[in-house]
Amino acid sequence: MITEKEILHALSYVQEPDLHKDLVSLNMIKDIEINDLSVEFTVVLTTPACPLKEKIETDCVAAIHQYVNDKAIVKVNMISNVSSNRQDKFVLPGVRNIVAVISGKGGVGKSTVASNLAIALSQTGARIGLLDADIYGPSQALMFGLNGQQPYLEDVGGKSMMIPLENYGVKVMSVAFLLKPDQAVAWRGPLVSSALKQFISDVSWGDLDYLIVDMPPGTGDVHLTLLQTTPLTGVVVVTTPQEVALADAQKAVAMLSMIPVKIPVLGVVENMSWFTPIELPDNKYLIFGEGGGQKLADYCSSPLLTQVPLYMDIMNGGDTGIPAALRANTPYGKIYGQMAQAVAQQVAILNGVVAQSS
Ligand SMILES: Nc1ncnc2c1ncn2[C@@H]1O[C@H](COP(=O)(O)OP(=O)(O)OP(=O)(O)O)[C@@H](O)[C@H]1O
Ligand SMILES: [Mg+2]
């Protein structure tokens, strides 16, 4: 008769590949059921976007065959409970991880990366919000097909809060929802700081696994306010491959060290990496040069998460309010899926490191 103790002993030889500790010490095994040679249990992952699910499952089965009984019939169920290392929940309570998408230079594709990241993460089953923090040039209302709509107010704990709009499984909040179509934002100087703080704290997001923040371009006061007001888990830096973009992106990273709290760089997304015409699928044209993403990743000592080529469908997706990541089986859909996994993986590693050191 197989015992629970034997199963746990076998699983203590299975490592979580990112956290470099075994599944039993990490408290990831639940609900073990044994019936003669049938063994069933649940592995609780730190993110539904875990890119190593299959490896973990294969390793579990192999360990039970090796250490318990090679004839055991093993069924591994996978669920997730997204990890978090937030201590102060005064701002944005209920949000487990907050990831800002930043860049130095404008127009490199932050908003496109942010919207597609949010959708690709939501497709894994994670609960996702997207905050468009680009108060001067908000784009997420358009990218999510929510132009012209308005959030409604609800009483939450005696306070009037804005309820985000929702599309494609993502809760979206943008200053664009509060403006009339032809109205520009005229907030200036100190007003911007207080307006932004209010904007961030007056939204009722509910429970979210990841809140993605689409940042404005550049490295000014607005950025410092945003970085200080929002308790960020980390940032994703977007760059294009050429040298000028790289220099600006380095400025954006340097800005992170100007505030007292340490904000980790989760990784770099190189956007517009190359162009491949449909009729010449083996050709890669390096329109904006090459190597910028890797250089920036080396500069930040963080990984190059992904390279996103130029695709007309990505641009059209943004313009028509139907983001490209929704078409998960296309080549670009797959790239966005892999980008989401890479971001979730870095968040999980970071949370694991913080948990182990505290
Ligand atoms: N990989 C891509 N392939 C094709 N078009 C892209 C790609 N990434 C972004 N674009 C297009 O490039 C333009 C700029 O992108 P986007 O608005 O996301 O940049 P941004 O960095 O947010 O700009 P800003 O600094 O103004 O906020 C948009 O028209 C977008 O559709
Ligand atoms: Mg933008």
Tab-separated table of C-alpha atoms and ligand atoms in Angstrom:
chain	number	residue	atom	x	y	z
A	1	MET	CA	0.000	0.000	0.000
A	2	ILE	CA	1.436	3.399	-1.048
A	3	THR	CA	1.410	6.003	1.749
A	4	GLU	CA	1.113	9.793	1.708
A	5	LYS	CA	4.460	10.010	3.470
A	6	GLU	CA	6.134	8.104	0.608
A	7	ILE	CA	4.571	10.427	-1.957
A	8	LEU	CA	5.767	13.534	-0.123
A	9	HIS	CA	9.214	12.007	0.247
A	10	ALA	CA	9.386	11.366	-3.519
A	11	LEU	CA	8.116	14.851	-4.348
A	12	SER	CA	10.740	16.382	-2.092
A	13	TYR	CA	13.182	15.417	-4.866
A	14	VAL	CA	11.311	17.547	-7.413
A	15	GLN	CA	12.666	21.060	-7.772
A	16	GLU	CA	10.669	24.142	-8.723
A	17	PRO	CA	12.958	25.008	-11.645
A	18	ASP	CA	12.825	28.793	-11.078
A	19	LEU	CA	12.879	28.930	-7.304
A	20	HIS	CA	15.491	26.150	-6.909
A	21	LYS	CA	13.716	24.590	-3.945
A	22	ASP	CA	11.662	21.440	-3.769
A	23	LEU	CA	7.880	21.391	-4.184
A	24	VAL	CA	7.261	20.049	-0.663
A	25	SER	CA	9.328	22.722	1.142
A	26	LEU	CA	7.614	25.354	-0.999
A	27	ASN	CA	4.227	24.049	0.203
A	28	MET	CA	3.103	23.448	-3.367
A	29	ILE	CA	1.560	19.957	-2.872
A	30	LYS	CA	-2.079	19.558	-1.834
A	31	ASP	CA	-4.901	17.007	-1.726
A	32	ILE	CA	-3.002	13.740	-2.068
A	33	GLU	CA	-5.331	10.818	-2.761
A	34	ILE	CA	-4.156	7.242	-2.949
A	35	ASN	CA	-6.176	4.278	-4.114
A	36	ASP	CA	-4.091	1.149	-4.485
A	37	LEU	CA	-1.669	1.993	-7.331
A	38	SER	CA	-3.513	5.190	-8.313
A	39	VAL	CA	-2.038	8.390	-6.945
A	40	GLU	CA	-3.574	11.806	-7.459
A	41	PHE	CA	-2.470	15.162	-6.062
A	42	THR	CA	-2.512	18.879	-6.801
A	43	VAL	CA	0.454	21.154	-7.474
A	44	VAL	CA	-0.226	24.789	-6.563
A	45	LEU	CA	1.742	26.951	-9.017
A	46	THR	CA	2.753	30.557	-8.360
A	47	THR	CA	1.173	31.700	-11.640
A	48	PRO	CA	-1.280	30.213	-14.154
A	49	ALA	CA	1.138	31.462	-16.838
A	50	CYS	CA	3.873	29.111	-15.571
A	51	PRO	CA	6.014	28.177	-18.595
A	52	LEU	CA	7.385	25.116	-16.780
A	53	LYS	CA	4.099	23.340	-16.010
A	54	GLU	CA	4.901	20.363	-18.212
A	55	LYS	CA	8.390	19.919	-16.809
A	56	ILE	CA	7.076	19.993	-13.234
A	57	GLU	CA	4.423	17.396	-14.091
A	58	THR	CA	6.916	15.057	-15.807
A	59	ASP	CA	9.362	15.406	-12.907
A	60	CYS	CA	6.619	14.558	-10.364
A	61	VAL	CA	5.600	11.412	-12.225
A	62	ALA	CA	9.236	10.339	-12.649
A	63	ALA	CA	9.998	10.877	-8.938
A	64	ILE	CA	7.040	8.743	-7.837
A	65	HIS	CA	8.036	5.991	-10.244
A	66	GLN	CA	11.614	6.141	-9.021
A	67	TYR	CA	11.146	6.483	-5.258
A	68	VAL	CA	7.751	4.864	-4.590
A	69	ASN	CA	6.525	2.384	-7.162
A	70	ASP	CA	7.304	2.220	-10.865
A	71	LYS	CA	3.812	0.881	-11.565
A	72	ALA	CA	1.979	3.760	-9.882
A	73	ILE	CA	-0.634	5.474	-12.036
A	74	VAL	CA	-0.052	9.144	-11.325
A	75	LYS	CA	-2.456	12.020	-11.981
A	76	VAL	CA	-1.136	15.519	-11.360
A	77	ASN	CA	-3.644	18.391	-11.140
A	78	MET	CA	-2.331	21.908	-11.555
A	79	ILE	CA	-3.900	24.968	-9.984
A	80	SER	CA	-2.385	28.352	-9.246
A	81	ASN	CA	-2.330	30.840	-6.451
A	82	VAL	CA	-0.473	33.864	-7.752
A	83	SER	CA	2.290	34.889	-5.361
A	84	SER	CA	2.750	38.433	-4.087
A	85	ASN	CA	5.326	40.233	-2.009
A	86	ARG	CA	3.307	43.336	-1.215
A	87	GLN	CA	3.435	44.424	2.382
A	88	ASP	CA	1.677	47.784	2.296
A	89	LYS	CA	-1.850	47.337	0.936
A	90	PHE	CA	-2.959	50.908	1.635
A	91	VAL	CA	-3.012	51.735	-2.075
A	92	LEU	CA	-4.581	49.247	-4.485
A	93	PRO	CA	-5.629	46.625	-1.945
A	94	GLY	CA	-6.545	43.287	-3.521
A	95	VAL	CA	-3.916	43.696	-6.244
A	96	ARG	CA	-1.222	41.059	-5.902
A	97	ASN	CA	1.355	42.352	-8.376
A	98	ILE	CA	1.762	45.672	-10.155
A	99	VAL	CA	3.899	45.759	-13.280
A	100	ALA	CA	4.648	49.030	-15.080
A	101	VAL	CA	5.625	49.136	-18.740
A	102	ILE	CA	8.166	51.923	-19.240
A	103	SER	CA	10.465	53.313	-21.926
A	104	GLY	CA	12.630	56.381	-22.358
A	105	LYS	CA	11.660	57.184	-25.914
A	106	GLY	CA	8.085	57.703	-27.082
A	107	GLY	CA	6.466	55.559	-29.724
A	108	VAL	CA	8.497	52.407	-29.113
A	109	GLY	CA	5.354	50.391	-28.403
A	110	LYS	CA	4.730	50.592	-24.629
A	111	SER	CA	0.966	50.782	-24.969
A	112	THR	CA	0.921	47.996	-27.548
A	113	VAL	CA	3.067	45.808	-25.283
A	114	ALA	CA	0.925	46.692	-22.226
A	115	SER	CA	-2.414	45.868	-23.896
A	116	ASN	CA	-1.193	42.611	-25.419
A	117	LEU	CA	0.559	41.596	-22.195
A	118	ALA	CA	-2.665	42.175	-20.263
A	119	ILE	CA	-4.686	40.089	-22.726
A	120	ALA	CA	-2.154	37.265	-22.974
A	121	LEU	CA	-1.958	37.024	-19.164
A	122	SER	CA	-5.736	37.026	-18.885
A	123	GLN	CA	-5.876	34.158	-21.401
A	124	THR	CA	-3.923	31.986	-18.930
A	125	GLY	CA	-6.730	32.465	-16.397
A	126	ALA	CA	-5.095	35.232	-14.336
A	127	ARG	CA	-7.201	38.157	-13.087
A	128	ILE	CA	-5.918	41.231	-14.887
A	129	GLY	CA	-6.288	44.986	-14.766
A	130	LEU	CA	-4.735	47.610	-17.021
A	131	LEU	CA	-4.166	51.154	-15.827
A	132	ASP	CA	-3.483	53.675	-18.557
A	133	ALA	CA	-1.284	56.132	-16.681
A	134	ASP	CA	-0.421	58.143	-19.786
A	135	ILE	CA	-2.501	61.137	-18.800
A	136	TYR	CA	-1.402	63.304	-21.726
A	137	GLY	CA	-1.682	60.671	-24.474
A	138	PRO	CA	-3.949	57.887	-23.244
A	139	SER	CA	-4.318	55.054	-25.759
A	140	GLN	CA	-5.864	52.090	-23.967
A	141	ALA	CA	-9.495	53.167	-24.442
A	142	LEU	CA	-8.915	52.949	-28.203
A	143	MET	CA	-6.789	49.798	-28.038
A	144	PHE	CA	-9.487	47.995	-26.022
A	145	GLY	CA	-12.389	49.197	-28.159
A	146	LEU	CA	-13.778	51.159	-25.205
A	147	ASN	CA	-13.636	54.647	-26.692
A	148	GLY	CA	-16.410	56.961	-25.587
A	149	GLN	CA	-17.489	54.788	-22.660
A	150	GLN	CA	-17.528	55.947	-19.066
A	151	PRO	CA	-16.855	54.124	-15.813
A	152	TYR	CA	-19.597	54.298	-13.226
A	153	LEU	CA	-19.246	55.164	-9.571
A	154	GLU	CA	-20.012	52.809	-6.744
A	155	ASP	CA	-19.966	53.156	-3.004
A	156	VAL	CA	-17.140	50.990	-1.680
A	157	GLY	CA	-16.773	51.043	2.111
A	158	GLY	CA	-18.373	54.491	2.367
A	159	LYS	CA	-16.194	55.971	-0.390
A	160	SER	CA	-17.280	56.746	-3.921
A	161	MET	CA	-15.023	54.727	-6.237
A	162	MET	CA	-14.717	54.366	-10.013
A	163	ILE	CA	-15.405	50.896	-11.377
A	164	PRO	CA	-13.093	50.040	-14.301
A	165	LEU	CA	-14.567	49.138	-17.670
A	166	GLU	CA	-13.951	45.628	-18.931
A	167	ASN	CA	-13.210	44.031	-22.287
A	168	TYR	CA	-11.497	40.805	-23.396
A	169	GLY	CA	-11.331	39.675	-19.764
A	170	VAL	CA	-9.273	42.721	-18.720
A	171	LYS	CA	-10.435	45.517	-16.401
A	172	VAL	CA	-9.313	48.821	-17.925
A	173	MET	CA	-9.046	52.298	-16.424
A	174	SER	CA	-7.875	55.332	-18.348
A	175	VAL	CA	-8.088	59.073	-17.933
A	176	ALA	CA	-9.593	58.998	-21.439
A	177	PHE	CA	-12.824	57.649	-19.907
A	178	LEU	CA	-13.158	60.869	-17.924
A	179	LEU	CA	-12.678	63.232	-20.892
A	180	LYS	CA	-14.951	64.255	-23.693
A	181	PRO	CA	-13.580	63.155	-27.110
A	182	ASP	CA	-12.166	66.586	-28.045
A	183	GLN	CA	-11.008	67.517	-24.561
A	184	ALA	CA	-7.278	67.603	-23.797
A	185	VAL	CA	-5.798	67.156	-20.356
A	186	ALA	CA	-4.662	70.508	-19.035
A	187	TRP	CA	-3.293	69.359	-15.690
A	188	ARG	CA	-0.016	71.053	-14.914
A	189	GLY	CA	2.772	70.903	-12.366
A	190	PRO	CA	1.735	70.065	-8.819
A	191	LEU	CA	-1.862	69.529	-9.921
A	192	VAL	CA	-0.738	66.555	-11.962
A	193	SER	CA	0.725	64.853	-8.912
A	194	SER	CA	-2.384	65.199	-6.793
A	195	ALA	CA	-4.727	64.357	-9.672
A	196	LEU	CA	-2.718	61.258	-10.479
A	197	LYS	CA	-2.612	60.107	-6.865
A	198	GLN	CA	-6.360	60.485	-6.663
A	199	PHE	CA	-6.847	58.744	-9.976
A	200	ILE	CA	-4.841	55.761	-8.729
A	201	SER	CA	-6.464	55.493	-5.308
A	202	ASP	CA	-10.085	56.123	-6.380
A	203	VAL	CA	-10.454	53.081	-8.618
A	204	SER	CA	-11.994	49.905	-7.235
A	205	TRP	CA	-10.148	47.055	-8.973
A	206	GLY	CA	-11.371	44.180	-6.809
A	207	ASP	CA	-9.025	41.192	-6.616
A	208	LEU	CA	-6.363	41.122	-9.313
A	209	ASP	CA	-3.357	38.861	-9.859
A	210	TYR	CA	-1.573	41.423	-12.025
A	211	LEU	CA	-2.218	45.095	-12.673
A	212	ILE	CA	-0.347	46.318	-15.758
A	213	VAL	CA	0.443	50.037	-15.815
A	214	ASP	CA	0.982	51.700	-19.191
A	215	MET	CA	3.355	54.579	-18.465
A	216	PRO	CA	3.739	57.826	-20.381
A	217	PRO	CA	6.932	58.223	-22.442
A	218	GLY	CA	9.946	59.970	-20.957
A	219	THR	CA	11.397	60.528	-17.526
A	220	GLY	CA	9.765	63.655	-16.052
A	221	ASP	CA	7.938	64.598	-12.840
A	222	VAL	CA	4.837	62.637	-13.799
A	223	HIS	CA	6.952	59.496	-13.884
A	224	LEU	CA	8.468	60.113	-10.507
A	225	THR	CA	5.015	60.697	-9.025
A	226	LEU	CA	3.722	57.525	-10.619
A	227	LEU	CA	6.674	55.458	-9.479
A	228	GLN	CA	6.336	56.771	-5.945
A	229	THR	CA	2.547	56.521	-5.714
A	230	THR	CA	2.142	53.056	-7.169
A	231	PRO	CA	3.658	50.228	-5.126
A	232	LEU	CA	5.261	48.531	-8.109
A	233	THR	CA	6.384	44.917	-8.082
A	234	GLY	CA	8.690	45.702	-10.992
A	235	VAL	CA	8.953	47.233	-14.434
A	236	VAL	CA	9.194	45.915	-17.970
A	237	VAL	CA	11.336	48.165	-20.158
A	238	VAL	CA	10.438	48.423	-23.835
A	239	THR	CA	12.991	49.436	-26.414
A	240	THR	CA	13.487	49.203	-30.152
A	241	PRO	CA	16.765	47.699	-31.392
A	242	GLN	CA	18.624	50.891	-32.369
A	243	GLU	CA	21.244	52.811	-30.376
A	244	VAL	CA	19.244	56.037	-29.775
A	245	ALA	CA	16.355	54.107	-28.283
A	246	LEU	CA	18.814	52.235	-26.114
A	247	ALA	CA	20.312	55.440	-24.683
A	248	ASP	CA	16.824	56.717	-23.789
A	249	ALA	CA	15.815	53.411	-22.277
A	250	GLN	CA	18.908	53.531	-20.085
A	251	LYS	CA	17.738	56.945	-18.827
A	252	ALA	CA	14.371	55.421	-17.913
A	253	VAL	CA	16.151	52.691	-15.965
A	254	ALA	CA	18.391	55.261	-14.253
A	255	MET	CA	15.233	57.118	-13.172
A	256	LEU	CA	14.273	54.083	-11.104
A	257	SER	CA	17.234	54.728	-8.820
A	258	MET	CA	16.081	58.323	-8.158
A	259	ILE	CA	13.355	57.265	-5.746
A	260	PRO	CA	13.858	55.783	-2.279
A	261	VAL	CA	12.069	52.472	-2.931
A	262	LYS	CA	13.950	49.948	-5.004
A	263	ILE	CA	11.983	48.971	-8.114
A	264	PRO	CA	13.310	45.862	-9.836
A	265	VAL	CA	13.547	45.562	-13.615
A	266	LEU	CA	11.718	42.345	-14.485
A	267	GLY	CA	13.144	42.345	-17.977
A	268	VAL	CA	13.336	43.954	-21.387
A	269	VAL	CA	10.977	43.638	-24.339
A	270	GLU	CA	12.584	44.514	-27.670
A	271	ASN	CA	9.828	45.719	-29.980
A	272	MET	CA	9.860	46.157	-33.755
A	273	SER	CA	12.871	43.815	-33.812
A	274	TRP	CA	12.597	42.960	-37.501
A	275	PHE	CA	10.172	42.724	-40.399
A	276	THR	CA	9.372	39.528	-42.277
A	277	PRO	CA	7.167	39.836	-45.400
A	278	ILE	CA	4.483	37.156	-45.597
A	279	GLU	CA	5.627	36.136	-49.087
A	280	LEU	CA	9.262	35.748	-47.910
A	281	PRO	CA	8.860	33.987	-44.554
A	282	ASP	CA	12.579	33.157	-44.245
A	283	ASN	CA	13.740	36.748	-44.645
A	284	LYS	CA	14.304	39.057	-41.680
A	285	TYR	CA	14.802	42.744	-42.381
A	286	LEU	CA	16.434	44.533	-39.458
A	287	ILE	CA	14.729	47.865	-40.138
A	288	PHE	CA	15.663	49.478	-36.814
A	289	GLY	CA	19.073	47.883	-36.390
A	290	GLU	CA	19.827	45.071	-34.019
A	291	GLY	CA	21.084	44.212	-30.550
A	292	GLY	CA	19.459	47.024	-28.524
A	293	GLY	CA	17.261	44.721	-26.463
A	294	GLN	CA	20.092	42.443	-25.413
A	295	LYS	CA	22.376	45.399	-24.617
A	296	LEU	CA	19.716	46.988	-22.450
A	297	ALA	CA	19.055	43.671	-20.714
A	298	ASP	CA	22.773	43.373	-19.957
A	299	TYR	CA	22.818	46.974	-18.678
A	300	CYS	CA	19.926	46.192	-16.271
A	301	SER	CA	21.274	42.727	-15.394
A	302	SER	CA	17.870	41.318	-16.263
A	303	PRO	CA	16.618	39.007	-18.994
A	304	LEU	CA	15.596	39.890	-22.534
A	305	LEU	CA	12.019	38.639	-22.166
A	306	THR	CA	11.088	38.604	-25.823
A	307	GLN	CA	11.612	40.139	-29.246
A	308	VAL	CA	8.436	41.239	-31.006
A	309	PRO	CA	8.799	41.715	-34.794
A	310	LEU	CA	6.879	44.268	-36.805
A	311	TYR	CA	3.520	42.948	-37.959
A	312	MET	CA	0.821	44.920	-39.723
A	313	ASP	CA	-1.724	42.936	-37.702
A	314	ILE	CA	-0.229	44.223	-34.445
A	315	MET	CA	-0.624	47.799	-35.604
A	316	ASN	CA	-4.127	47.189	-36.967
A	317	GLY	CA	-5.087	45.407	-33.762
A	318	GLY	CA	-4.271	48.530	-31.755
A	319	ASP	CA	-6.087	50.851	-34.138
A	320	THR	CA	-9.251	48.761	-34.382
A	321	GLY	CA	-9.570	47.994	-30.678
A	322	ILE	CA	-9.018	44.253	-31.204
A	323	PRO	CA	-5.477	43.615	-29.901
A	324	ALA	CA	-3.333	41.059	-31.725
A	325	ALA	CA	-2.836	38.840	-28.640
A	326	LEU	CA	-6.504	37.813	-28.913
A	327	ARG	CA	-5.497	35.674	-31.897
A	328	ALA	CA	-3.422	33.331	-29.764
A	329	ASN	CA	-2.633	30.841	-32.546
A	330	THR	CA	-1.026	33.304	-34.950
A	331	PRO	CA	2.777	33.763	-34.936
A	332	TYR	CA	2.424	37.116	-33.118
A	333	GLY	CA	-0.197	35.690	-30.739
A	334	LYS	CA	2.301	33.002	-29.759
A	335	ILE	CA	5.024	35.620	-29.197
A	336	TYR	CA	2.711	37.571	-26.885
A	337	GLY	CA	1.797	34.343	-25.068
A	338	GLN	CA	5.468	33.634	-24.499
A	339	MET	CA	6.037	37.255	-23.394
A	340	ALA	CA	3.262	36.912	-20.786
A	341	GLN	CA	4.801	33.681	-19.471
A	342	ALA	CA	8.226	35.320	-19.252
A	343	VAL	CA	6.854	38.311	-17.294
A	344	ALA	CA	4.831	36.081	-14.917
A	345	GLN	CA	7.896	33.892	-14.428
A	346	GLN	CA	10.061	36.874	-13.439
A	347	VAL	CA	7.384	38.096	-10.998
A	348	ALA	CA	7.193	34.605	-9.448
A	349	ILE	CA	10.995	34.411	-9.132
A	350	LEU	CA	11.117	37.844	-7.516
A	351	ASN	CA	8.331	36.988	-5.064
A	352	GLY	CA	10.088	33.699	-4.281
A	353	VAL	CA	13.369	35.459	-3.577
A	354	VAL	CA	11.661	38.029	-1.338
A	355	ALA	CA	9.738	35.291	0.522
A	356	GLN	CA	12.900	33.276	1.103
A	357	SER	CA	14.881	36.236	2.385
A	358	SER	CA	12.206	37.520	4.787
B	1	LIG	N1	5.398	45.091	-33.121
B	1	LIG	C1	4.703	46.009	-33.781
B	1	LIG	N2	4.369	45.827	-35.084
B	1	LIG	C2	3.693	46.779	-35.769
B	1	LIG	N3	3.286	47.948	-35.257
B	1	LIG	C3	3.589	48.183	-33.957
B	1	LIG	C4	4.294	47.236	-33.153
B	1	LIG	N4	4.421	47.767	-31.903
B	1	LIG	C5	3.819	48.974	-31.938
B	1	LIG	N5	3.336	49.236	-33.161
B	1	LIG	C6	2.653	50.467	-33.605
B	1	LIG	O1	3.549	51.564	-33.365
B	1	LIG	C7	2.830	52.710	-32.932
B	1	LIG	C8	3.341	53.176	-31.562
B	1	LIG	O2	3.043	52.184	-30.611
B	1	LIG	P1	2.512	52.557	-29.149
B	1	LIG	O3	1.437	53.564	-29.193
B	1	LIG	O4	2.241	51.265	-28.468
B	1	LIG	O5	3.847	53.189	-28.556
B	1	LIG	P2	4.057	53.952	-27.173
B	1	LIG	O6	5.460	53.668	-26.757
B	1	LIG	O7	2.988	53.603	-26.224
B	1	LIG	O8	3.885	55.448	-27.626
B	1	LIG	P3	3.787	56.742	-26.670
B	1	LIG	O9	5.183	56.988	-26.246
B	1	LIG	O10	3.227	57.792	-27.560
B	1	LIG	O11	2.891	56.384	-25.520
B	1	LIG	C9	1.366	52.310	-32.913
B	1	LIG	O12	0.781	52.696	-34.111
B	1	LIG	C10	1.408	50.791	-32.836
B	1	LIG	O13	0.281	50.174	-33.430
B	2	MG	MG	1.660	54.857	-25.169
